[in-house]
């Protein structure tokens, strides 16, 4: 009779029923794969600790065998070995663990200190990865980097990767290997981009949008801006080549305005205070929205500022730098180029300090309020912030741009400080 070798996990050695969590969400089939336990005449035996780590053999061919056996079973010389229990002939288990068994704790590996390998060796042999060696690698760096502050991933990770990551974390905490119970403090799931035919992108459907082809035609910055502008971070959205054009036009407008000598003060030009105020609002909003993962509204606010700047006058060179700095995470290449070539900076924009909004300039005594007639924009009125509602409506009615569209009877809909709409009856 032959014996079979495997590595027993903590769960197989601890017979208590309380080892497994009460949640029925954990797939028992995958849990059994972790343990690699099957019924054999002589049983299964763990590899001796001094023989760890067990190194896998090199395979010339690792395609599926077609027989149901895993690719590793093709390494006959490696698979047949000696039983550590009885010394007889034995066969190694060739069914490998599922990928979730490794990926569900990789965040711990990222935080491990690269301790010299000599500390793991006894008489020239590598020691097993026990509590002593774990502490050597993780004790110092783990306190600095763990638990993970923010995990960003697809929704498909929720049931497998994230669930098992919590499972492993709680087991390691109970064993005294780590000092925290939750692996991730904050979680955000990213939405997916589906194809223009409203199906998931797939090679079999032939509907995959290749980034390289988009970049070749429109540039990398256009692709980045469009992906962040197309929808809220966590929502599914359909790819649209037509909508991509809007981001492309935005990038070209940025290029043109920085090459327009009338828009950046170089010879004592008069500064447009309204444009500067709008810039400060933009900096404040982007600073807040990046933290909240509202990338689409960040791009929207930059487009809005560009509209104001194009319609207004010049801003200082210092303020021109600030706009490029908030644009840089979204369009890194054009931002860095204009930063160096147009504004004359010697170091990359990506190592510059993030601009801070000037709160004093945000406290404007005037506001601009759009006025609509039947839902269509007819005028934008600049008024003092403490004007009464009746006074503002009266001013709007007297506007030539508004009055020409009003009929004898109309309904007034006003959101104070935001928008005024006249609806003809």
mmCIF file of C-alpha atoms in Angstrom:
data_model
loop_
_atom_site.group_PDB
_atom_site.id
_atom_site.type_symbol
_atom_site.label_atom_id
_atom_site.label_comp_id
_atom_site.label_asym_id
_atom_site.label_seq_id
_atom_site.Cartn_x
_atom_site.Cartn_y
_atom_site.Cartn_z
ATOM 1 C CA UNK A 1 0.000 0.000 0.000
ATOM 2 C CA UNK A 2 1.195 3.525 -0.651
ATOM 3 C CA UNK A 3 0.858 6.591 1.522
ATOM 4 C CA UNK A 4 -0.102 10.035 0.237
ATOM 5 C CA UNK A 5 1.654 13.243 1.332
ATOM 6 C CA UNK A 6 0.040 16.585 1.916
ATOM 7 C CA UNK A 7 0.409 19.677 4.038
ATOM 8 C CA UNK A 8 -2.178 19.637 6.821
ATOM 9 C CA UNK A 9 -3.683 22.975 7.628
ATOM 10 C CA UNK A 10 -4.505 24.344 11.040
ATOM 11 C CA UNK A 11 -8.141 23.439 10.456
ATOM 12 C CA UNK A 12 -7.501 19.708 10.107
ATOM 13 C CA UNK A 13 -5.379 19.543 13.247
ATOM 14 C CA UNK A 14 -7.883 21.428 15.390
ATOM 15 C CA UNK A 15 -10.879 19.132 15.833
ATOM 16 C CA UNK A 16 -13.095 21.735 17.458
ATOM 17 C CA UNK A 17 -16.256 22.451 15.498
ATOM 18 C CA UNK A 18 -15.851 26.097 16.435
ATOM 19 C CA UNK A 19 -12.896 26.464 14.074
ATOM 20 C CA UNK A 20 -15.204 27.080 11.131
ATOM 21 C CA UNK A 21 -17.262 30.270 11.150
ATOM 22 C CA UNK A 22 -21.010 29.957 11.367
ATOM 23 C CA UNK A 23 -21.543 31.703 8.032
ATOM 24 C CA UNK A 24 -22.813 29.363 5.341
ATOM 25 C CA UNK A 25 -21.445 31.696 2.677
ATOM 26 C CA UNK A 26 -18.063 29.963 2.683
ATOM 27 C CA UNK A 27 -17.944 27.256 0.047
ATOM 28 C CA UNK A 28 -17.128 23.963 1.747
ATOM 29 C CA UNK A 29 -15.732 22.537 -1.460
ATOM 30 C CA UNK A 30 -13.084 25.254 -1.620
ATOM 31 C CA UNK A 31 -12.367 24.819 2.092
ATOM 32 C CA UNK A 32 -11.721 21.123 1.508
ATOM 33 C CA UNK A 33 -9.306 22.009 -1.286
ATOM 34 C CA UNK A 34 -7.337 24.092 1.137
ATOM 35 C CA UNK A 35 -6.880 21.078 3.394
ATOM 36 C CA UNK A 36 -6.128 18.629 0.579
ATOM 37 C CA UNK A 37 -7.569 15.777 2.711
ATOM 38 C CA UNK A 38 -8.869 12.605 1.087
ATOM 39 C CA UNK A 39 -9.523 9.131 2.464
ATOM 40 C CA UNK A 40 -6.633 6.701 1.864
ATOM 41 C CA UNK A 41 -5.831 3.280 3.328
ATOM 42 C CA UNK A 42 -2.729 4.532 5.126
ATOM 43 C CA UNK A 43 -4.003 8.090 5.469
ATOM 44 C CA UNK A 44 -2.495 11.408 4.595
ATOM 45 C CA UNK A 45 0.642 12.753 6.220
ATOM 46 C CA UNK A 46 2.085 16.256 6.360
ATOM 47 C CA UNK A 47 5.530 17.027 5.006
ATOM 48 C CA UNK A 48 8.114 17.369 7.734
ATOM 49 C CA UNK A 49 8.653 20.988 8.685
ATOM 50 C CA UNK A 50 12.371 20.872 7.925
ATOM 51 C CA UNK A 51 11.535 19.918 4.321
ATOM 52 C CA UNK A 52 9.495 23.068 3.770
ATOM 53 C CA UNK A 53 9.144 24.964 1.566
ATOM 54 C CA UNK A 54 8.283 22.293 -0.960
ATOM 55 C CA UNK A 55 9.494 23.437 -4.371
ATOM 56 C CA UNK A 56 7.392 22.611 -7.412
ATOM 57 C CA UNK A 57 9.056 20.990 -10.433
ATOM 58 C CA UNK A 58 9.649 22.670 -13.774
ATOM 59 C CA UNK A 59 7.147 21.586 -16.444
ATOM 60 C CA UNK A 60 7.665 21.925 -20.180
ATOM 61 C CA UNK A 61 3.936 21.411 -20.724
ATOM 62 C CA UNK A 62 1.291 22.546 -18.291
ATOM 63 C CA UNK A 63 -1.822 22.420 -20.451
ATOM 64 C CA UNK A 64 -4.769 20.380 -19.114
ATOM 65 C CA UNK A 65 -4.066 16.684 -19.447
ATOM 66 C CA UNK A 66 -7.537 15.778 -20.701
ATOM 67 C CA UNK A 67 -7.700 12.888 -18.225
ATOM 68 C CA UNK A 68 -9.014 14.879 -15.288
ATOM 69 C CA UNK A 69 -5.603 14.799 -13.592
ATOM 70 C CA UNK A 70 -3.988 18.175 -12.851
ATOM 71 C CA UNK A 71 -0.943 19.242 -14.924
ATOM 72 C CA UNK A 72 1.325 18.667 -11.920
ATOM 73 C CA UNK A 73 0.607 14.926 -12.088
ATOM 74 C CA UNK A 74 2.733 14.771 -15.250
ATOM 75 C CA UNK A 75 5.861 15.233 -13.101
ATOM 76 C CA UNK A 76 6.093 11.519 -12.265
ATOM 77 C CA UNK A 77 9.543 11.597 -10.655
ATOM 78 C CA UNK A 78 8.514 14.489 -8.428
ATOM 79 C CA UNK A 79 5.119 13.036 -7.509
ATOM 80 C CA UNK A 80 6.524 9.667 -6.343
ATOM 81 C CA UNK A 81 8.491 9.996 -3.107
ATOM 82 C CA UNK A 82 9.050 8.460 0.336
ATOM 83 C CA UNK A 83 6.473 8.563 3.108
ATOM 84 C CA UNK A 84 7.744 10.538 6.148
ATOM 85 C CA UNK A 85 5.640 8.319 8.434
ATOM 86 C CA UNK A 86 6.525 4.764 7.443
ATOM 87 C CA UNK A 87 9.362 5.221 4.976
ATOM 88 C CA UNK A 88 7.469 3.376 2.246
ATOM 89 C CA UNK A 89 6.531 4.429 -1.246
ATOM 90 C CA UNK A 90 4.250 7.447 -1.380
ATOM 91 C CA UNK A 91 2.669 9.810 -3.860
ATOM 92 C CA UNK A 92 2.484 13.547 -3.441
ATOM 93 C CA UNK A 93 -0.877 15.252 -3.784
ATOM 94 C CA UNK A 94 -0.851 17.002 -7.164
ATOM 95 C CA UNK A 95 -4.172 18.784 -6.862
ATOM 96 C CA UNK A 96 -3.165 22.375 -6.088
ATOM 97 C CA UNK A 97 -4.997 24.849 -3.911
ATOM 98 C CA UNK A 98 -7.490 27.245 -5.544
ATOM 99 C CA UNK A 99 -6.154 30.701 -6.345
ATOM 100 C CA UNK A 100 -8.274 32.232 -3.575
ATOM 101 C CA UNK A 101 -6.189 30.382 -0.968
ATOM 102 C CA UNK A 102 -3.212 32.532 -1.936
ATOM 103 C CA UNK A 103 -4.776 35.781 -3.113
ATOM 104 C CA UNK A 104 -6.896 36.114 0.011
ATOM 105 C CA UNK A 105 -3.842 36.849 2.150
ATOM 106 C CA UNK A 106 -1.441 38.487 -0.308
ATOM 107 C CA UNK A 107 -1.968 41.877 1.373
ATOM 108 C CA UNK A 108 -0.007 40.455 4.314
ATOM 109 C CA UNK A 109 2.880 39.496 2.035
ATOM 110 C CA UNK A 110 3.084 43.044 0.658
ATOM 111 C CA UNK A 111 3.679 44.361 4.176
ATOM 112 C CA UNK A 112 6.365 41.830 5.091
ATOM 113 C CA UNK A 113 9.870 43.044 5.809
ATOM 114 C CA UNK A 114 12.495 41.607 3.409
ATOM 115 C CA UNK A 115 14.538 39.922 6.147
ATOM 116 C CA UNK A 116 17.811 38.362 4.875
ATOM 117 C CA UNK A 117 17.252 34.711 4.008
ATOM 118 C CA UNK A 118 20.153 33.680 6.293
ATOM 119 C CA UNK A 119 17.901 34.308 9.301
ATOM 120 C CA UNK A 120 15.604 31.527 8.111
ATOM 121 C CA UNK A 121 18.246 28.864 7.810
ATOM 122 C CA UNK A 122 19.307 26.210 10.293
ATOM 123 C CA UNK A 123 22.401 24.142 9.339
ATOM 124 C CA UNK A 124 22.142 25.504 5.810
ATOM 125 C CA UNK A 125 18.483 24.513 5.440
ATOM 126 C CA UNK A 126 15.540 26.876 5.265
ATOM 127 C CA UNK A 127 13.263 26.698 8.269
ATOM 128 C CA UNK A 128 9.523 26.282 8.060
ATOM 129 C CA UNK A 129 7.383 29.376 8.089
ATOM 130 C CA UNK A 130 6.331 29.282 11.741
ATOM 131 C CA UNK A 131 5.420 31.961 14.290
ATOM 132 C CA UNK A 132 9.100 32.855 14.822
ATOM 133 C CA UNK A 133 9.819 33.493 11.151
ATOM 134 C CA UNK A 134 6.430 35.180 10.694
ATOM 135 C CA UNK A 135 7.288 37.658 13.421
ATOM 136 C CA UNK A 136 10.672 38.348 11.847
ATOM 137 C CA UNK A 137 8.985 39.387 8.638
ATOM 138 C CA UNK A 138 5.761 41.015 9.791
ATOM 139 C CA UNK A 139 6.124 42.228 13.372
ATOM 140 C CA UNK A 140 7.602 45.647 12.574
ATOM 141 C CA UNK A 141 6.186 46.454 9.153
ATOM 142 C CA UNK A 142 2.762 45.010 9.958
ATOM 143 C CA UNK A 143 2.180 47.634 12.626
ATOM 144 C CA UNK A 144 3.005 50.366 10.137
ATOM 145 C CA UNK A 145 1.039 49.199 7.115
ATOM 146 C CA UNK A 146 -1.749 46.946 8.339
ATOM 147 C CA UNK A 147 -4.661 46.622 8.272
ATOM 148 C CA UNK A 148 -5.149 47.913 4.731
ATOM 149 C CA UNK A 149 -6.605 51.429 4.725
ATOM 150 C CA UNK A 150 -8.538 51.132 1.492
ATOM 151 C CA UNK A 151 -9.362 48.187 -0.768
ATOM 152 C CA UNK A 152 -10.566 48.877 -4.314
ATOM 153 C CA UNK A 153 -11.700 45.979 -6.473
ATOM 154 C CA UNK A 154 -14.462 44.567 -8.609
ATOM 155 C CA UNK A 155 -17.775 43.423 -7.173
ATOM 156 C CA UNK A 156 -16.940 39.869 -8.285
ATOM 157 C CA UNK A 157 -14.360 39.749 -5.474
ATOM 158 C CA UNK A 158 -16.943 40.166 -2.730
ATOM 159 C CA UNK A 159 -17.944 36.510 -2.319
ATOM 160 C CA UNK A 160 -14.594 34.832 -2.878
ATOM 161 C CA UNK A 161 -11.521 36.974 -2.322
ATOM 162 C CA UNK A 162 -12.911 39.359 0.317
ATOM 163 C CA UNK A 163 -14.848 36.725 2.241
ATOM 164 C CA UNK A 164 -11.871 34.399 2.514
ATOM 165 C CA UNK A 165 -9.534 37.298 3.312
ATOM 166 C CA UNK A 166 -11.658 38.018 6.385
ATOM 167 C CA UNK A 167 -11.755 34.313 7.207
ATOM 168 C CA UNK A 168 -7.956 33.952 7.124
ATOM 169 C CA UNK A 169 -7.485 37.211 9.036
ATOM 170 C CA UNK A 170 -9.696 36.117 11.908
ATOM 171 C CA UNK A 171 -7.942 32.727 12.108
ATOM 172 C CA UNK A 172 -4.505 34.384 12.136
ATOM 173 C CA UNK A 173 -5.702 36.774 14.833
ATOM 174 C CA UNK A 174 -6.912 33.856 16.983
ATOM 175 C CA UNK A 175 -3.530 32.170 16.542
ATOM 176 C CA UNK A 176 -1.725 35.324 17.669
ATOM 177 C CA UNK A 177 -0.001 35.922 14.320
ATOM 178 C CA UNK A 178 -1.575 39.379 13.781
ATOM 179 C CA UNK A 179 -3.124 41.997 16.062
ATOM 180 C CA UNK A 180 -6.164 43.057 14.002
ATOM 181 C CA UNK A 181 -9.433 41.310 13.166
ATOM 182 C CA UNK A 182 -10.421 43.022 9.916
ATOM 183 C CA UNK A 183 -8.104 43.052 6.868
ATOM 184 C CA UNK A 184 -9.546 46.169 5.181
ATOM 185 C CA UNK A 185 -10.799 49.343 6.854
ATOM 186 C CA UNK A 186 -12.535 50.762 3.784
ATOM 187 C CA UNK A 187 -13.916 49.126 0.635
ATOM 188 C CA UNK A 188 -15.030 50.516 -2.721
ATOM 189 C CA UNK A 189 -16.083 48.380 -5.674
ATOM 190 C CA UNK A 190 -15.430 49.683 -9.174
ATOM 191 C CA UNK A 191 -18.054 49.446 -11.904
ATOM 192 C CA UNK A 192 -17.301 47.804 -15.228
ATOM 193 C CA UNK A 193 -17.250 49.247 -18.727
ATOM 194 C CA UNK A 194 -19.383 47.223 -21.129
ATOM 195 C CA UNK A 195 -19.165 47.263 -24.913
ATOM 196 C CA UNK A 196 -21.185 49.493 -27.223
ATOM 197 C CA UNK A 197 -23.408 46.503 -28.013
ATOM 198 C CA UNK A 198 -24.360 46.505 -24.297
ATOM 199 C CA UNK A 199 -22.664 43.167 -23.633
ATOM 200 C CA UNK A 200 -19.677 42.476 -21.435
ATOM 201 C CA UNK A 201 -16.453 42.887 -23.390
ATOM 202 C CA UNK A 202 -15.203 39.477 -24.482
ATOM 203 C CA UNK A 203 -12.875 38.097 -27.136
ATOM 204 C CA UNK A 204 -15.545 35.578 -28.063
ATOM 205 C CA UNK A 205 -17.978 38.425 -28.827
ATOM 206 C CA UNK A 206 -15.330 40.371 -30.731
ATOM 207 C CA UNK A 207 -16.368 43.582 -28.964
ATOM 208 C CA UNK A 208 -13.246 44.362 -26.908
ATOM 209 C CA UNK A 209 -12.026 47.959 -27.067
ATOM 210 C CA UNK A 210 -8.230 47.838 -27.183
ATOM 211 C CA UNK A 211 -6.633 50.679 -25.197
ATOM 212 C CA UNK A 212 -3.602 50.763 -27.519
ATOM 213 C CA UNK A 213 -5.737 51.628 -30.539
ATOM 214 C CA UNK A 214 -7.563 54.373 -28.603
ATOM 215 C CA UNK A 215 -4.270 55.812 -27.352
ATOM 216 C CA UNK A 216 -2.773 55.750 -30.843
ATOM 217 C CA UNK A 217 -5.635 57.854 -32.216
ATOM 218 C CA UNK A 218 -6.547 60.113 -29.286
ATOM 219 C CA UNK A 219 -3.669 59.937 -26.814
ATOM 220 C CA UNK A 220 -3.376 58.421 -23.356
ATOM 221 C CA UNK A 221 -4.675 61.526 -21.566
ATOM 222 C CA UNK A 222 -7.917 61.456 -23.525
ATOM 223 C CA UNK A 223 -8.518 57.833 -22.572
ATOM 224 C CA UNK A 224 -7.787 58.466 -18.893
ATOM 225 C CA UNK A 225 -10.022 61.548 -18.717
ATOM 226 C CA UNK A 226 -12.870 59.778 -20.505
ATOM 227 C CA UNK A 227 -12.732 56.708 -18.270
ATOM 228 C CA UNK A 228 -12.947 58.873 -15.150
ATOM 229 C CA UNK A 229 -15.586 61.215 -16.601
ATOM 230 C CA UNK A 230 -17.939 58.673 -18.176
ATOM 231 C CA UNK A 231 -19.773 57.621 -14.969
ATOM 232 C CA UNK A 232 -19.571 57.468 -11.169
ATOM 233 C CA UNK A 233 -16.786 55.165 -9.996
ATOM 234 C CA UNK A 234 -19.024 52.294 -8.853
ATOM 235 C CA UNK A 235 -21.523 52.257 -11.740
ATOM 236 C CA UNK A 236 -21.629 50.141 -14.874
ATOM 237 C CA UNK A 237 -21.338 52.194 -18.046
ATOM 238 C CA UNK A 238 -21.433 51.538 -21.788
ATOM 239 C CA UNK A 239 -18.360 52.495 -23.784
ATOM 240 C CA UNK A 240 -19.077 55.199 -26.360
ATOM 241 C CA UNK A 241 -16.589 56.275 -29.002
ATOM 242 C CA UNK A 242 -18.765 59.324 -29.702
ATOM 243 C CA UNK A 243 -18.643 60.402 -26.041
ATOM 244 C CA UNK A 244 -14.861 59.948 -26.101
ATOM 245 C CA UNK A 245 -14.706 62.906 -28.485
ATOM 246 C CA UNK A 246 -15.780 65.245 -25.685
ATOM 247 C CA UNK A 247 -12.739 64.340 -23.597
ATOM 248 C CA UNK A 248 -10.528 64.702 -26.665
ATOM 249 C CA UNK A 249 -11.874 68.231 -27.264
ATOM 250 C CA UNK A 250 -11.262 69.092 -23.603
ATOM 251 C CA UNK A 251 -7.595 68.069 -23.850
ATOM 252 C CA UNK A 252 -7.174 70.137 -27.036
ATOM 253 C CA UNK A 253 -8.793 73.163 -25.356
ATOM 254 C CA UNK A 254 -6.326 72.894 -22.470
ATOM 255 C CA UNK A 255 -3.489 72.836 -24.990
ATOM 256 C CA UNK A 256 -4.754 75.899 -26.845
ATOM 257 C CA UNK A 257 -5.424 78.059 -23.779
ATOM 258 C CA UNK A 258 -1.924 77.471 -22.392
ATOM 259 C CA UNK A 259 -0.504 78.468 -25.754
ATOM 260 C CA UNK A 260 -2.614 81.660 -25.787
ATOM 261 C CA UNK A 261 -0.421 84.502 -24.505
ATOM 262 C CA UNK A 262 -3.502 86.573 -23.643
ATOM 263 C CA UNK A 263 -4.668 84.045 -21.046
ATOM 264 C CA UNK A 264 -1.580 83.870 -18.798
ATOM 265 C CA UNK A 265 -0.177 87.072 -17.290
ATOM 266 C CA UNK A 266 3.383 87.650 -18.473
ATOM 267 C CA UNK A 267 3.526 91.430 -19.072
ATOM 268 C CA UNK A 268 1.538 92.943 -16.229
ATOM 269 C CA UNK A 269 -1.869 92.181 -17.727
ATOM 270 C CA UNK A 270 -4.959 92.797 -15.658
ATOM 271 C CA UNK A 271 -6.040 89.651 -13.792
ATOM 272 C CA UNK A 272 -9.651 88.507 -14.155
ATOM 273 C CA UNK A 273 -10.817 88.066 -10.564
ATOM 274 C CA UNK A 274 -13.899 86.064 -11.582
ATOM 275 C CA UNK A 275 -11.682 83.469 -13.281
ATOM 276 C CA UNK A 276 -9.418 83.315 -10.218
ATOM 277 C CA UNK A 277 -12.427 82.802 -7.929
ATOM 278 C CA UNK A 278 -13.684 79.998 -10.169
ATOM 279 C CA UNK A 279 -10.235 78.381 -10.041
ATOM 280 C CA UNK A 280 -10.261 78.407 -6.246
ATOM 281 C CA UNK A 281 -13.697 76.753 -6.265
ATOM 282 C CA UNK A 282 -12.366 74.141 -8.674
ATOM 283 C CA UNK A 283 -9.337 73.366 -6.495
ATOM 284 C CA UNK A 284 -11.533 73.000 -3.398
ATOM 285 C CA UNK A 285 -14.023 70.734 -5.179
ATOM 286 C CA UNK A 286 -11.424 68.466 -6.780
ATOM 287 C CA UNK A 287 -9.523 68.129 -3.498
ATOM 288 C CA UNK A 288 -12.728 66.985 -1.806
ATOM 289 C CA UNK A 289 -14.059 64.830 -4.654
ATOM 290 C CA UNK A 290 -10.838 62.858 -5.161
ATOM 291 C CA UNK A 291 -11.053 61.749 -1.531
ATOM 292 C CA UNK A 292 -14.674 60.695 -2.100
ATOM 293 C CA UNK A 293 -13.776 58.885 -5.380
ATOM 294 C CA UNK A 294 -15.976 61.242 -7.392
ATOM 295 C CA UNK A 295 -13.642 61.386 -10.356
ATOM 296 C CA UNK A 296 -16.407 62.177 -12.845
ATOM 297 C CA UNK A 297 -17.372 65.360 -10.990
ATOM 298 C CA UNK A 298 -13.700 66.329 -10.778
ATOM 299 C CA UNK A 299 -13.462 66.291 -14.564
ATOM 300 C CA UNK A 300 -16.771 68.127 -14.834
ATOM 301 C CA UNK A 301 -15.555 70.926 -12.555
ATOM 302 C CA UNK A 302 -12.354 71.288 -14.613
ATOM 303 C CA UNK A 303 -14.407 71.582 -17.800
ATOM 304 C CA UNK A 304 -16.576 74.199 -16.131
ATOM 305 C CA UNK A 305 -13.525 76.206 -15.068
ATOM 306 C CA UNK A 306 -12.099 76.024 -18.580
ATOM 307 C CA UNK A 307 -15.369 77.482 -19.909
ATOM 308 C CA UNK A 308 -15.061 80.425 -17.498
ATOM 309 C CA UNK A 309 -11.374 80.954 -18.309
ATOM 310 C CA UNK A 310 -11.972 80.875 -22.069
ATOM 311 C CA UNK A 311 -14.796 83.431 -21.754
ATOM 312 C CA UNK A 312 -12.867 85.611 -19.294
ATOM 313 C CA UNK A 313 -9.495 87.265 -19.108
ATOM 314 C CA UNK A 314 -5.999 86.378 -17.961
ATOM 315 C CA UNK A 315 -4.822 84.695 -14.766
ATOM 316 C CA UNK A 316 -1.397 84.771 -13.162
ATOM 317 C CA UNK A 317 1.317 82.266 -13.997
ATOM 318 C CA UNK A 318 1.019 80.973 -10.439
ATOM 319 C CA UNK A 319 -2.693 80.252 -10.890
ATOM 320 C CA UNK A 320 -2.054 78.670 -14.286
ATOM 321 C CA UNK A 321 0.270 76.252 -12.490
ATOM 322 C CA UNK A 322 -2.422 75.386 -9.968
ATOM 323 C CA UNK A 323 -4.900 74.310 -12.615
ATOM 324 C CA UNK A 324 -2.316 72.026 -14.202
ATOM 325 C CA UNK A 325 -1.602 70.511 -10.788
ATOM 326 C CA UNK A 326 -5.230 69.475 -10.225
ATOM 327 C CA UNK A 327 -5.430 68.273 -13.837
ATOM 328 C CA UNK A 328 -2.249 66.190 -13.522
ATOM 329 C CA UNK A 329 -3.741 63.034 -11.904
ATOM 330 C CA UNK A 330 -6.296 62.863 -14.727
ATOM 331 C CA UNK A 331 -4.152 63.942 -17.686
ATOM 332 C CA UNK A 332 -0.544 63.410 -16.560
ATOM 333 C CA UNK A 333 1.254 63.762 -19.879
ATOM 334 C CA UNK A 334 -0.100 67.043 -21.209
ATOM 335 C CA UNK A 335 0.030 68.519 -17.689
ATOM 336 C CA UNK A 336 3.699 67.726 -17.271
ATOM 337 C CA UNK A 337 4.552 68.946 -20.780
ATOM 338 C CA UNK A 338 2.802 72.312 -20.340
ATOM 339 C CA UNK A 339 4.249 72.618 -16.830
ATOM 340 C CA UNK A 340 7.778 72.339 -18.207
ATOM 341 C CA UNK A 341 7.608 73.771 -21.720
ATOM 342 C CA UNK A 342 5.078 76.603 -21.303
ATOM 343 C CA UNK A 343 5.433 77.528 -17.633
ATOM 344 C CA UNK A 344 9.180 76.849 -17.509
ATOM 345 C CA UNK A 345 9.367 74.485 -14.534
ATOM 346 C CA UNK A 346 12.477 72.293 -14.320
ATOM 347 C CA UNK A 347 11.076 69.432 -12.217
ATOM 348 C CA UNK A 348 8.116 67.218 -12.994
ATOM 349 C CA UNK A 349 4.661 68.408 -12.006
ATOM 350 C CA UNK A 350 4.112 65.007 -10.391
ATOM 351 C CA UNK A 351 6.536 65.777 -7.567
ATOM 352 C CA UNK A 352 5.107 69.244 -6.916
ATOM 353 C CA UNK A 353 2.979 70.052 -3.875
ATOM 354 C CA UNK A 354 -0.790 69.840 -4.261
ATOM 355 C CA UNK A 355 -2.348 73.345 -4.372
ATOM 356 C CA UNK A 356 -4.529 74.596 -1.540
ATOM 357 C CA UNK A 357 -7.705 76.559 -2.149
ATOM 358 C CA UNK A 358 -7.676 80.179 -0.963
ATOM 359 C CA UNK A 359 -10.719 80.301 1.301
ATOM 360 C CA UNK A 360 -10.730 84.088 1.370
ATOM 361 C CA UNK A 361 -11.346 84.285 -2.362
ATOM 362 C CA UNK A 362 -14.185 81.779 -2.086
ATOM 363 C CA UNK A 363 -16.183 84.190 0.065
ATOM 364 C CA UNK A 364 -17.514 86.086 -2.920
ATOM 365 C CA UNK A 365 -20.075 88.853 -2.399
ATOM 366 C CA UNK A 366 -21.659 88.136 -5.776
ATOM 367 C CA UNK A 367 -23.066 85.009 -7.366
ATOM 368 C CA UNK A 368 -24.030 84.067 -10.899
ATOM 369 C CA UNK A 369 -27.455 82.482 -11.327
ATOM 370 C CA UNK A 370 -28.709 80.967 -14.612
ATOM 371 C CA UNK A 371 -32.156 82.022 -15.790
ATOM 372 C CA UNK A 372 -34.215 79.643 -17.950
ATOM 373 C CA UNK A 373 -37.433 79.966 -19.895
ATOM 374 C CA UNK A 374 -39.242 76.661 -20.428
ATOM 375 C CA UNK A 375 -36.088 74.805 -19.400
ATOM 376 C CA UNK A 376 -33.781 76.593 -21.871
ATOM 377 C CA UNK A 377 -30.978 78.860 -20.675
ATOM 378 C CA UNK A 378 -31.633 82.464 -21.708
ATOM 379 C CA UNK A 379 -29.368 84.503 -19.420
ATOM 380 C CA UNK A 380 -26.930 84.359 -16.493
ATOM 381 C CA UNK A 381 -27.347 87.171 -13.986
ATOM 382 C CA UNK A 382 -24.674 88.274 -11.545
ATOM 383 C CA UNK A 383 -26.241 89.479 -8.302
ATOM 384 C CA UNK A 384 -25.195 90.229 -4.754
ATOM 385 C CA UNK A 385 -25.521 87.175 -2.555
ATOM 386 C CA UNK A 386 -27.998 88.780 -0.116
ATOM 387 C CA UNK A 387 -30.480 90.032 -2.721
ATOM 388 C CA UNK A 388 -34.142 89.271 -1.956
ATOM 389 C CA UNK A 389 -36.070 86.760 -4.051
ATOM 390 C CA UNK A 390 -38.581 89.341 -5.340
ATOM 391 C CA UNK A 391 -35.820 91.760 -6.292
ATOM 392 C CA UNK A 392 -33.908 89.082 -8.199
ATOM 393 C CA UNK A 393 -36.991 87.846 -10.069
ATOM 394 C CA UNK A 394 -37.836 91.437 -11.002
ATOM 395 C CA UNK A 395 -34.342 91.920 -12.386
ATOM 396 C CA UNK A 396 -34.634 88.707 -14.410
ATOM 397 C CA UNK A 397 -37.970 89.776 -15.950
ATOM 398 C CA UNK A 398 -36.410 93.061 -17.081
ATOM 399 C CA UNK A 399 -33.565 91.265 -18.860
ATOM 400 C CA UNK A 400 -33.999 91.597 -22.634
ATOM 401 C CA UNK A 401 -32.648 88.065 -23.122
ATOM 402 C CA UNK A 402 -35.409 86.711 -20.883
ATOM 403 C CA UNK A 403 -38.332 89.058 -21.587
ATOM 404 C CA UNK A 404 -38.459 88.263 -25.303
ATOM 405 C CA UNK A 405 -39.329 84.630 -24.508
ATOM 406 C CA UNK A 406 -41.960 85.283 -21.829
ATOM 407 C CA UNK A 407 -45.680 85.040 -22.608
ATOM 408 C CA UNK A 408 -48.480 86.840 -20.748
ATOM 409 C CA UNK A 409 -48.822 84.104 -18.139
ATOM 410 C CA UNK A 410 -46.040 82.052 -16.662
ATOM 411 C CA UNK A 411 -45.107 80.076 -13.569
ATOM 412 C CA UNK A 412 -41.956 80.883 -11.588
ATOM 413 C CA UNK A 413 -39.722 78.122 -10.212
ATOM 414 C CA UNK A 414 -36.774 79.374 -8.191
ATOM 415 C CA UNK A 415 -34.127 77.503 -6.203
ATOM 416 C CA UNK A 416 -32.480 80.259 -4.121
ATOM 417 C CA UNK A 417 -28.902 80.872 -5.115
ATOM 418 C CA UNK A 418 -29.001 78.084 -7.741
ATOM 419 C CA UNK A 419 -31.383 78.578 -10.700
ATOM 420 C CA UNK A 420 -34.499 80.462 -11.851
ATOM 421 C CA UNK A 421 -36.923 79.000 -14.402
ATOM 422 C CA UNK A 422 -39.980 80.641 -16.018
ATOM 423 C CA UNK A 423 -42.542 78.151 -17.372
ATOM 424 C CA UNK A 424 -45.004 79.623 -19.870
ATOM 425 C CA UNK A 425 -48.616 78.486 -19.482
#
